[in-house]
XYZ file of C-alpha atoms in Angstrom:
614
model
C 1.247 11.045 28.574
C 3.466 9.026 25.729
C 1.909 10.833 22.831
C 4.709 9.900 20.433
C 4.065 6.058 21.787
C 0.311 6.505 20.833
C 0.768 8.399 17.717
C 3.068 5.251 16.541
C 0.621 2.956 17.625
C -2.576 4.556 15.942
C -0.432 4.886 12.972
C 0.306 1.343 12.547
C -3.379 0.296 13.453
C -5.210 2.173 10.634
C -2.725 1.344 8.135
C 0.182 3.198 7.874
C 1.246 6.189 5.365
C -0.166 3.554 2.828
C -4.044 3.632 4.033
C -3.932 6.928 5.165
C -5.101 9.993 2.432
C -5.267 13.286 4.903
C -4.918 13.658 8.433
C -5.983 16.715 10.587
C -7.988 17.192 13.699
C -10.174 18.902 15.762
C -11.199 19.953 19.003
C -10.817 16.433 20.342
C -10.433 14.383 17.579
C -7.810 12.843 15.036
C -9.672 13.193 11.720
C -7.988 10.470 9.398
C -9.832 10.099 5.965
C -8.390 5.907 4.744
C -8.434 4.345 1.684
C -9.758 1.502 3.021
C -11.572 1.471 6.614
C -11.768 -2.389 6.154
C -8.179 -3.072 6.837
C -8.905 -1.688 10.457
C -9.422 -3.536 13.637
C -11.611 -0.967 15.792
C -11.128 -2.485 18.899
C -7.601 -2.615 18.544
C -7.624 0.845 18.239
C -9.736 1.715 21.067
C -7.398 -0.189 23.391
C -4.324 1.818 22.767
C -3.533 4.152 25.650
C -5.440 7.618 25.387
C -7.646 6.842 22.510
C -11.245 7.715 24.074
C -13.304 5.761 21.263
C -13.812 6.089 17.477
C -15.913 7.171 15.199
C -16.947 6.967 11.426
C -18.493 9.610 9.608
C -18.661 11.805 6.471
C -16.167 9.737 4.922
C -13.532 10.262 8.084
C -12.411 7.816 10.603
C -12.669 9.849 13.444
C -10.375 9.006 16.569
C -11.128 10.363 20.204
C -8.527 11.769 21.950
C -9.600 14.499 24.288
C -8.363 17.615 25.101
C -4.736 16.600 23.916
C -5.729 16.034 20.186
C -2.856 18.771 18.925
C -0.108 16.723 20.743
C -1.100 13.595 19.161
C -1.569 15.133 15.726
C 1.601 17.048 16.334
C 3.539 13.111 16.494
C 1.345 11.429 14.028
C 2.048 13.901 10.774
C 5.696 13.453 11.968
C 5.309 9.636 10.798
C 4.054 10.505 7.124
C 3.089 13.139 4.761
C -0.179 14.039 5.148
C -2.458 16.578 3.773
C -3.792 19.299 5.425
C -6.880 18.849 3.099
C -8.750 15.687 2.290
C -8.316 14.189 -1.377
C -11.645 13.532 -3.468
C -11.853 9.858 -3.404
C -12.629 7.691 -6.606
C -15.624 7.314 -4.850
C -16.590 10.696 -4.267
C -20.649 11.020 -3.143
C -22.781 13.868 -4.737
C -23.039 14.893 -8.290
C -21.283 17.047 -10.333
C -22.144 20.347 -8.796
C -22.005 19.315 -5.291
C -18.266 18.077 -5.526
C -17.265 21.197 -7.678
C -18.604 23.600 -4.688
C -17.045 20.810 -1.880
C -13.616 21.476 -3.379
C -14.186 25.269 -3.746
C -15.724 25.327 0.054
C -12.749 23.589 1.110
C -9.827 25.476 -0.768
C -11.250 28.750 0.259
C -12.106 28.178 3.819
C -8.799 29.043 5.461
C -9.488 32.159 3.453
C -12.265 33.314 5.290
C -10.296 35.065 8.216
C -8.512 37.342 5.683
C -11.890 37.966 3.730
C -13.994 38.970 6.883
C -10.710 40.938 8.488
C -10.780 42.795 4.765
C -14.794 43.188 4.705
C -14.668 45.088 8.205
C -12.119 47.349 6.630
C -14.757 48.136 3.815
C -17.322 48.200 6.311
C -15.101 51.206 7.975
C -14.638 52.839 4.933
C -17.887 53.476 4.217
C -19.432 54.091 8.249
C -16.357 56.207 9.241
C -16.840 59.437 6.691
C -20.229 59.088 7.134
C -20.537 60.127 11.098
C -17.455 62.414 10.090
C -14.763 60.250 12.034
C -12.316 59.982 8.843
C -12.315 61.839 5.738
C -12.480 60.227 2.285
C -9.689 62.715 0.784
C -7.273 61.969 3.684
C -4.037 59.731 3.122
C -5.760 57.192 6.145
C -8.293 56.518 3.981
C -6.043 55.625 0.940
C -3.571 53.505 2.713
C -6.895 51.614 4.490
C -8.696 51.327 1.272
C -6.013 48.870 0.004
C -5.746 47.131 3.437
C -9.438 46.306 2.937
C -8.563 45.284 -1.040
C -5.652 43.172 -0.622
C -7.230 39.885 0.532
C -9.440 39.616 -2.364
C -7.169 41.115 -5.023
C -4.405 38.366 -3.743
C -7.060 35.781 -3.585
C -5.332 33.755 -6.184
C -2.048 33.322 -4.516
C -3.631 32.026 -1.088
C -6.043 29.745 -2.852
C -3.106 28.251 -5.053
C -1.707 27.563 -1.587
C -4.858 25.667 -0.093
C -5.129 24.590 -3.933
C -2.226 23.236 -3.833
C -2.915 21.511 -0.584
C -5.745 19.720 -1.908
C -4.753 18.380 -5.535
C -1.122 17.281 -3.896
C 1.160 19.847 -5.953
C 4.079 21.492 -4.779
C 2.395 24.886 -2.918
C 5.307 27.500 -4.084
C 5.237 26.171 -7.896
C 1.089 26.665 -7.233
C 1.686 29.834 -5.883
C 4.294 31.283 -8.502
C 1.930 30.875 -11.650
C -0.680 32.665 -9.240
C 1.527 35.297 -8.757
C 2.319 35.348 -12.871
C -1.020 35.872 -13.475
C -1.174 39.167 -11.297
C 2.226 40.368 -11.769
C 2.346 44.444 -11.970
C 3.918 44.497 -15.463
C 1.173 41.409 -16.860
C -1.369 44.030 -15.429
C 0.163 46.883 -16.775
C 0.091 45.647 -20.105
C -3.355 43.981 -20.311
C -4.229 47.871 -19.100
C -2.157 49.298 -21.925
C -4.820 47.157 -24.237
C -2.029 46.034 -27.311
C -1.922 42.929 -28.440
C 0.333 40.028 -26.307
C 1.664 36.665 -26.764
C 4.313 34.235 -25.314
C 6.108 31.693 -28.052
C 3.327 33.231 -30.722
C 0.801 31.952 -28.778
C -1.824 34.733 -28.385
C -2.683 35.529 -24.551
C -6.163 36.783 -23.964
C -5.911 40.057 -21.723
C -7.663 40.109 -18.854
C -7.334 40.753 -15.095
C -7.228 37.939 -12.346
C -7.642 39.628 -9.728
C -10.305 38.516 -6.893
C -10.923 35.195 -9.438
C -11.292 32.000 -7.618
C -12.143 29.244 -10.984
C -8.707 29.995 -13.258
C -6.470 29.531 -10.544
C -7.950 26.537 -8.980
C -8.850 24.799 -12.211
C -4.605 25.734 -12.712
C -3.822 24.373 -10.047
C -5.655 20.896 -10.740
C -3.789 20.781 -13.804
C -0.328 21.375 -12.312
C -0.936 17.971 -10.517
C -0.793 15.940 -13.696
C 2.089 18.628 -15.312
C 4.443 17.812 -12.481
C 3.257 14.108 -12.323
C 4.267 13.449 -16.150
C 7.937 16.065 -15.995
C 8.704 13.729 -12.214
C 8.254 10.946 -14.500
C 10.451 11.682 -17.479
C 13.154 13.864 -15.825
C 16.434 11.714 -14.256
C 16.571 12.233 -10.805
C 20.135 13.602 -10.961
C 18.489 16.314 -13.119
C 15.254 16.806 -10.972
C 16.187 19.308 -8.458
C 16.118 22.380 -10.925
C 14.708 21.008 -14.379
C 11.249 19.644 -13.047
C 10.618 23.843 -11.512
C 11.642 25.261 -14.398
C 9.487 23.408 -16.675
C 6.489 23.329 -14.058
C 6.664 26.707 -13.904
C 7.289 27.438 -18.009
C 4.367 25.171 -19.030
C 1.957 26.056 -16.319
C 2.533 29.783 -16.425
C 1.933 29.415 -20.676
C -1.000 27.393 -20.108
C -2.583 29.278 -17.360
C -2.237 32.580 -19.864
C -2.934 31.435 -22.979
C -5.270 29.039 -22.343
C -6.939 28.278 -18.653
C -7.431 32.007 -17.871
C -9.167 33.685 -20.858
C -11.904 30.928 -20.016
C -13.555 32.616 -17.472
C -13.322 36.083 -20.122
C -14.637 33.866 -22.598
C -17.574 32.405 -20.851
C -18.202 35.912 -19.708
C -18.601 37.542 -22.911
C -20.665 34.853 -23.576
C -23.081 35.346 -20.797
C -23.157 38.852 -21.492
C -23.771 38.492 -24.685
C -26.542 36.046 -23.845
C -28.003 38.053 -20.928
C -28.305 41.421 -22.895
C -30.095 39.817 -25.656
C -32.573 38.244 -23.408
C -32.824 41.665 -22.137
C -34.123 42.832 -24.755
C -36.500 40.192 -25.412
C -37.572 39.908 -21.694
C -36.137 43.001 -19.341
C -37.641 41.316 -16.608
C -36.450 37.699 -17.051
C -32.887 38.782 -17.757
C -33.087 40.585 -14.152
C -34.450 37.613 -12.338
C -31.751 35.631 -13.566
C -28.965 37.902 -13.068
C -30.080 38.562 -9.782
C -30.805 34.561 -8.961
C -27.284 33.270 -10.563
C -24.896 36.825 -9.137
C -23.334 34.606 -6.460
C -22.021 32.009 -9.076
C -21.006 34.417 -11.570
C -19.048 36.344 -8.994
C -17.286 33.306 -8.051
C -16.479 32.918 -11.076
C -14.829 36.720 -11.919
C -17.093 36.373 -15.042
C -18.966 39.471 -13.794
C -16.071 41.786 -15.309
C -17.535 40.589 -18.573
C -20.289 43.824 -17.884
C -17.669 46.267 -16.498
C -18.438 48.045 -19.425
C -22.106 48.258 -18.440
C -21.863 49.266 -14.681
C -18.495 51.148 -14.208
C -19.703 54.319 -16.647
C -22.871 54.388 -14.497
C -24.636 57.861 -14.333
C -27.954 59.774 -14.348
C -27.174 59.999 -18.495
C -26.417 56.152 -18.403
C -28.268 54.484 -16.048
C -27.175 50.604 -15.463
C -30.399 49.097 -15.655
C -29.016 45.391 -15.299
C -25.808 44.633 -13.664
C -25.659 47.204 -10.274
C -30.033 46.620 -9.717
C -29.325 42.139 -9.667
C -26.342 43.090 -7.340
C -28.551 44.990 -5.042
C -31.041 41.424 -4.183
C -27.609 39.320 -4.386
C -25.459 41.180 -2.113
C -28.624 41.739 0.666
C -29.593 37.852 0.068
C -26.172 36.684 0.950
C -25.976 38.812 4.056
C -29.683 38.238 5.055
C -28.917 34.363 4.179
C -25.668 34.461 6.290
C -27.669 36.346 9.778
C -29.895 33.992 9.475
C -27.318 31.119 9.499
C -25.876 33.157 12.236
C -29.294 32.898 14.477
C -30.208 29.188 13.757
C -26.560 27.639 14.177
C -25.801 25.602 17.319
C -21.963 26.210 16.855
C -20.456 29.343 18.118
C -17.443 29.314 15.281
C -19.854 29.402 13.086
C -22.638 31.648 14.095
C -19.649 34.337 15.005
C -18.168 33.477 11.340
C -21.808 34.138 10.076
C -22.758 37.319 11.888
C -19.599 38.725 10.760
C -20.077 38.140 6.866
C -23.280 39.373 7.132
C -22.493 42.304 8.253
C -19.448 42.870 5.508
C -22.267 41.872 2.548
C -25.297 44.205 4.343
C -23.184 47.508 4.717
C -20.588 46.880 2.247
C -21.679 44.449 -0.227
C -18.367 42.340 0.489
C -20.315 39.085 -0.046
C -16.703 36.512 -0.517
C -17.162 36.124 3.351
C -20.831 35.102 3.363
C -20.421 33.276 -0.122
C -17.175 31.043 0.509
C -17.716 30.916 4.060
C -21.257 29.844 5.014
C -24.100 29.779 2.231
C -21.871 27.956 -0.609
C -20.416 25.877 2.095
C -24.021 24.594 3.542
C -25.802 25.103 0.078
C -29.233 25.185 1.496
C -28.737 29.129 2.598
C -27.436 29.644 -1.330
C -30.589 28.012 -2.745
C -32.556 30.659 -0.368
C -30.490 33.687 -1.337
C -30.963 32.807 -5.052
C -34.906 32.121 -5.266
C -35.142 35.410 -3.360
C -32.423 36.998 -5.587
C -35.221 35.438 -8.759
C -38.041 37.028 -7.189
C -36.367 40.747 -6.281
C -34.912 40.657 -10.079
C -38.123 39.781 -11.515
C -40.042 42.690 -9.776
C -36.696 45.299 -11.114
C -37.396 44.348 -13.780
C -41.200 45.000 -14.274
C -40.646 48.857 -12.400
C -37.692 49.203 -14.205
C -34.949 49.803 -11.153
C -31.604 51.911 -12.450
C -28.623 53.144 -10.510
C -27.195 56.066 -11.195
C -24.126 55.651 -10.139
C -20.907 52.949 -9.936
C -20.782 51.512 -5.993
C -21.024 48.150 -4.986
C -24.574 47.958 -3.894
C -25.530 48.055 -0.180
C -27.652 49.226 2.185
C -25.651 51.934 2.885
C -24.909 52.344 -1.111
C -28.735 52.823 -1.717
C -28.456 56.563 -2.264
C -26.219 54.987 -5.668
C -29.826 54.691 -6.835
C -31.722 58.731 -6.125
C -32.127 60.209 -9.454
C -35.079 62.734 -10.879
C -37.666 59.812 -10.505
C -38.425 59.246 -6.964
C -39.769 56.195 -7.419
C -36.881 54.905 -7.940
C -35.070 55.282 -4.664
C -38.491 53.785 -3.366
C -38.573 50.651 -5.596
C -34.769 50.215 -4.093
C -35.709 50.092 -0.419
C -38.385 47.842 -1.717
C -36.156 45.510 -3.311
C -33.604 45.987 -0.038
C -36.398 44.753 2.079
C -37.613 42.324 0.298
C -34.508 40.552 0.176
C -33.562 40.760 3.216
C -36.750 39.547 4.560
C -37.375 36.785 1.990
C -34.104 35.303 1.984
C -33.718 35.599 5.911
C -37.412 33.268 6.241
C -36.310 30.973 3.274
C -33.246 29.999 4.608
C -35.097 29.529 8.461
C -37.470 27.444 6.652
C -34.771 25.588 4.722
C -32.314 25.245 7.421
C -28.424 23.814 7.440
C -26.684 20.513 7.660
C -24.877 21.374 10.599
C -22.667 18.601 12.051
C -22.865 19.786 16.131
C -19.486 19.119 17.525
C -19.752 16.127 19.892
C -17.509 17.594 22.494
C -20.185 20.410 22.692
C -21.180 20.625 26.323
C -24.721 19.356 27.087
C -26.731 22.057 27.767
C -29.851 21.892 30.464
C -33.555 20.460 29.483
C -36.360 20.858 31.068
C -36.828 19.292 33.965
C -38.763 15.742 33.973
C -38.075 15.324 29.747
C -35.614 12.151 28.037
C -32.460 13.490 26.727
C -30.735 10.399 25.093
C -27.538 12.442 26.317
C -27.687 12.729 30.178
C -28.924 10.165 32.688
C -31.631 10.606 35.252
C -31.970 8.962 38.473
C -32.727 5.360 38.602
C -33.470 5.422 42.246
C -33.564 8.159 45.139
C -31.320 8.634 47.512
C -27.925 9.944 48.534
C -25.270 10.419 45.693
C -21.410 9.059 46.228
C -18.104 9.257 43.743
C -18.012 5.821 42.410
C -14.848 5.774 44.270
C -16.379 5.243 47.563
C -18.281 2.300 46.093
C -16.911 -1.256 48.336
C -15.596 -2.767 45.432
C -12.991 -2.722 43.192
C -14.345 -3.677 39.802
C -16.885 -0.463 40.427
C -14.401 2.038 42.845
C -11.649 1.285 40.168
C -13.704 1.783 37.560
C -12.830 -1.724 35.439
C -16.739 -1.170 34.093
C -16.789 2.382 32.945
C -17.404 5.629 34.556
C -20.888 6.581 36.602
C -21.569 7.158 40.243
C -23.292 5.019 42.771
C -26.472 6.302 44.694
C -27.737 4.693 48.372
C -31.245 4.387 48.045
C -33.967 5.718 49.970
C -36.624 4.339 47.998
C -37.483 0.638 47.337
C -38.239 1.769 43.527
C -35.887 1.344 40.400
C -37.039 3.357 37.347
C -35.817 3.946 33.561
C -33.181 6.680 33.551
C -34.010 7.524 29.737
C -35.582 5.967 26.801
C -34.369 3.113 25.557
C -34.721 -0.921 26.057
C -33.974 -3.643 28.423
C -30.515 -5.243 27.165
C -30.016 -7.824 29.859
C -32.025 -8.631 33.271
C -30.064 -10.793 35.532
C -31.576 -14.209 36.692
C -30.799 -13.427 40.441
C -32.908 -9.358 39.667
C -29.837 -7.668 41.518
C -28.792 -6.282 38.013
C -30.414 -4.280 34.866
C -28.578 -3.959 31.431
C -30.220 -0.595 29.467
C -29.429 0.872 26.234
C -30.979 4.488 25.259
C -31.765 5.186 21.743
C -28.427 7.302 21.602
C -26.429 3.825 21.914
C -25.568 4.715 25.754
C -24.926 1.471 28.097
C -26.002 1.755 31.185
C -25.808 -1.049 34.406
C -27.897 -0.498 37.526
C -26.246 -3.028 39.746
C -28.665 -2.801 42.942
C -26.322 -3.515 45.962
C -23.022 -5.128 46.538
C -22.443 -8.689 46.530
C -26.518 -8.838 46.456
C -26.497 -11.966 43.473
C -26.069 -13.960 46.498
C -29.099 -13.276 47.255
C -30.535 -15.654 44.669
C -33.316 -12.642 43.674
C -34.812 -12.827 47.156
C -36.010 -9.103 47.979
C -36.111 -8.391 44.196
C -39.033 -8.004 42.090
C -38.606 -7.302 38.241
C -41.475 -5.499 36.594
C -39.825 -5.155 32.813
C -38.013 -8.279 30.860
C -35.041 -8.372 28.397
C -35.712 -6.681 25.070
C -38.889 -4.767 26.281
C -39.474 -0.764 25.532
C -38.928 1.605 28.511
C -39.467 4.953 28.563
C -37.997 7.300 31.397
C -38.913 6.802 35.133
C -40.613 3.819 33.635
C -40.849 1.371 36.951
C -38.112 -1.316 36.418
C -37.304 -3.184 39.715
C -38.841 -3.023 43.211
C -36.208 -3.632 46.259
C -37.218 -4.116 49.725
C -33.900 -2.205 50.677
C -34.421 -2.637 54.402
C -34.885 -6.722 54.413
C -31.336 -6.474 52.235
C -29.743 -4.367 54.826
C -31.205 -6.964 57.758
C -29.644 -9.725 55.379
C -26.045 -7.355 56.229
C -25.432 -6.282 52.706
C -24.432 -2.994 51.193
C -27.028 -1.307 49.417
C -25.432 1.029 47.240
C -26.056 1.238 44.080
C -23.215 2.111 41.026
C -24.609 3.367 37.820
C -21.736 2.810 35.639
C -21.591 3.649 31.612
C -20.202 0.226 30.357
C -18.970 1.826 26.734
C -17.767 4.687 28.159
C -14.807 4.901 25.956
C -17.207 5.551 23.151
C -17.935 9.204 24.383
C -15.662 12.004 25.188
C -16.231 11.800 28.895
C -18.929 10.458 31.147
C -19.172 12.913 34.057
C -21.474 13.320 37.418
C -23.631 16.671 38.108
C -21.244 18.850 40.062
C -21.960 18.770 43.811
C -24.709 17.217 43.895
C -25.498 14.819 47.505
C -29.258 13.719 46.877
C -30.733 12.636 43.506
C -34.449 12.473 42.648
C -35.891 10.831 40.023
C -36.601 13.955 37.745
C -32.878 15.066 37.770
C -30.371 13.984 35.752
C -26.940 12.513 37.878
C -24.855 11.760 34.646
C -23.933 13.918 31.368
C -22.425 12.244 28.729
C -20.046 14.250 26.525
């Protein structure tokens, strides 16, 4: 296969580096998001060698390409610069909200490997001592508790790279100012607590580690800070003025200015959430609860370290630890459930997975990033049950007595001299888990099933607008076989051909009747999937003139399957000396990923399916 020959030609069909925003791919297909679809001739794409059929959806002009898809990619990004991520476009669907957690979803999914490997780790930390397998004292431990750590302590510098990705800016500039704002010695001092500023400009101390907003709201601005210094600096200059002052400006801004808002906003909200507090316990605790996996995301929950980290039975954390308890158990609940109702593996094994980190270790990043922020519908569920939970801590007055991140295995965080307490806990664990696990059932996801997913079985006798049934019984034969070359050669599209053993033609699924030949020797169908479908009864048969043929359905009528559709006296054809086989071909066959014929199969009824489209 020429794959540098097609990747030219595809290439030059959609546009050129000039039309094209992003390219990646899937499974089996090029993935091109365009400027402008219009300036593209679809047909003229389909015909170039080893392009299947094509696609448009989500904003993405989809090209089919098979199996091979990575070798083609591999020669098309070699004709342009292309990013790995698609760029918002001007017009951008969805409001506010919805594009702000589309770009987060998309900068932190390549994270989610490194979140769920780190999760497990926790996961281990916590099981392991418990049946006695490791020790919490031992070295082991220590050098495993920062494996576990380390992916969401570094999160800044791998977003900044996806970041960077994303808003087009140079990924080791986008990286460095990530890595300024966790150096050792900026943490060191914000520890030490004095006062510090760069150029007199006062820089707000606070840590960034495991933040996701600062850096990616950094980030966006470094696209218009390098824009405006590529602009202004001579190109004989460029090479080492335009880092220098990338990384001067950015690395002021991002301390003095884009990173204290998150501390800022925090304060604010704590200040906001204690007073309500004290006006309404109960309401303060049903939103904290409700809103934990958006504050999280945003690092602002730091704001009330000074509330949960000296927890203890003389200073019981009545607020912060109790709403983490619903929102840690909703995410994992939300992301199991995900996890049963998803039709894609990736994702159900993706799902299961982050679950498991946010039930036992209350690592929620995997669940959050990964599946309920990404299909929104599981967040909404995790939050209303995160509302209710925090709303009924509130009223029996839930404390924990102790700094862990909550869990199910951290419950004992919550045994103190009142034994209702520990109670009201497993309550509250339950009734998250239970709650947020039926409301996201009941809400569902917008999953987009993979159309190179293998068809699976249906029941027997039922319409499946993606496999074919029988139009006629008889014996079944390769197309190959079939006595003519426009069929055995396939010039019409893939199918096989049956020899009938039944004078009766039926509807192989639902659909309608596109075309009936004058002469009867030929039915055009389309099923409600868009599938084309010719039952050409015999060979050489229009000769015939429609004697021996007797149409029961006309063009543009409703058929449902094994809806009568022809009747054939087959044996006064074969006394006229023609060949009665019958080809079932898919005439738009190079709209699907393959067309292919139930594996050894040598008689077909009409309740069994003799094609599967792909």
């Amino acid at each position: 296969m020429d794959y540098k020959t097609t990747a030219k030609q595809i290439f030059e069909q959609v546009g050129g580096q000039e039309n094209i925003r992003s390219a990646t791919h899937c499974m089996t297909r090029l993935r091109l998001i365009l400027k402008d679809e219009g300036r593209v001739n679809d047909d003229q794409v389909k015909k170039i060698p080893g392009v299947m059929g094509v696609m448009k959806k989500g904003g993405q002009y989809q090209i089919i390409m098979g199996n091979d898809v990575a070798n083609y990619y591999r020669e098309l990004s070699k004709l342009g610069n292309f990013a790995l991520a698609a760029e918002e476009s001007s017009e951008a669907k969805g409001n506010l909200f919805e594009r702000f957690v589309d770009v987060i979803s998309s900068c932190m999914s390549p994270l989610i490997p490194a979140m769920l490997g780190g999760g497990m780790i926790k996961v281990l930390l916590i099981v392991l001592p418990l049946i006695g397998v490791l020790s919490a004292d031992s070295q082991t431990f220590a050098v495993l508790s920062f494996f576990g750590d380390a992916p969401f302590y570094f999160m800044p510098i791998m977003l900044a790279y996806t970041a960077a990705q994303k808003f087009k800016v140079t990924p080791m500039l986008a990286v460095t100012i990530a890595g300024i704002m966790l150096h050792p010695n900026f943490t060191a001092l914000v520890a030490e607590g004095s006062p510090l500023s760069v150029f007199g400009l006062p820089i707000t101390l606070a840590s960034y580690g495991s933040s996701v907003i600062p850096i990616l709201i950094m980030v966006w601005l470094m696209k218009y800070i390098e824009g405006a210094f590529n602009k202004v600096i001579p190109a004989v200059m460029k090479s080492f003025t335009q880092p220098l002052l990338v990384i001067l400006v950015s690395g002021v801004i991002a301390l003095v200015v884009v990173g204290p808002l998150g501390t800022f906003a925090g304060q604010g909200l704590s200040a906001a959430i204690v007073w309500v507090q004290g006006k309404a316990g109960w309401l303060a605790l049903g939103l904290m609860a409700a809103f934990m996996p958006l504050i999280v995301m945003t690092g602002m929950h730091w704001a009330f370290a000074p509330i949960f980290l000296i927890a203890s039975p003389a200073t019981p954390d009545i607020l912060i630890l109790p709403a983490m308890l619903a929102a840690n158990l909703a995410q994992g609940a939300a992301a199991l459930a995900v996890s049963v109702k998803a039709k894609d593996k990736n994702l159900k094994q993706v799902a299961l997975a982050s679950g498991i980190s946010a039930l036992l270790a209350g690592v929620t990043e995997p669940a959050l990033y990964g599946v309920t922020l990404k299909y929104k519908r599981p967040l909404y569920a995790a939050m209303i049950s995160g509302a209710i939970c925090g709303v009924y801590m509130g009223f029996t007055g839930l404390e924990s007595y102790a700094f862990a991140v909550p869990s199910l295995v951290a419950l004992p965080q919550f045994i103190g001299e009142n034994s209702g307490n520990i109670i009201n806990a497993c309550i509250v664990a339950a009734a998250s888990i239970i709650l947020t696990f039926v409301l996201t059932w009941i809400f569902g996801i917008e999953e987009d099933t993979p159309a190179d997913e293998t068809i699976l079985e249906v029941p027997t006798g039922s319409s499946d607008p993606k496999r074919v049934f029988a139009p006629v019984k008889g014996e079944v034969i390769p197309l190959e076989q079939v006595n003519d070359s426009a069929f055995s050669k396939k010039m019409m599209g893939e199918g096989i051909a049956i020899i009938p053993s039944d004078d009766m033609i039926r509807a192989p699924f639902d659909g309608t009747v596109t075309a009936i030949f004058p002469t009867k020797h030929a039915i055009g169908l389309t099923s409600d999937a868009g599938l084309e479908l010719l039952i050409h009864v015999g060979i050489d048969t229009v000769e015939l003139a429609g004697q021996h043929f007797e149409a029961l359905v006309s063009a543009d009528e409703r058929i449902t399957v094994g809806q009568p559709l022809l009747k054939v006296d087959f044996a006064a054809i074969k006394e006229a000396g023609y060949d009665t086989v019958t080809p079932i071909v898919v005439t738009n066959s190079d709209h699907f990923i393959d067309v292919v014929a139930k594996d050894e199969m040598k008689t077909a009824n009409y309740d069994e399916a003799v094609l599967y489209v792909v």
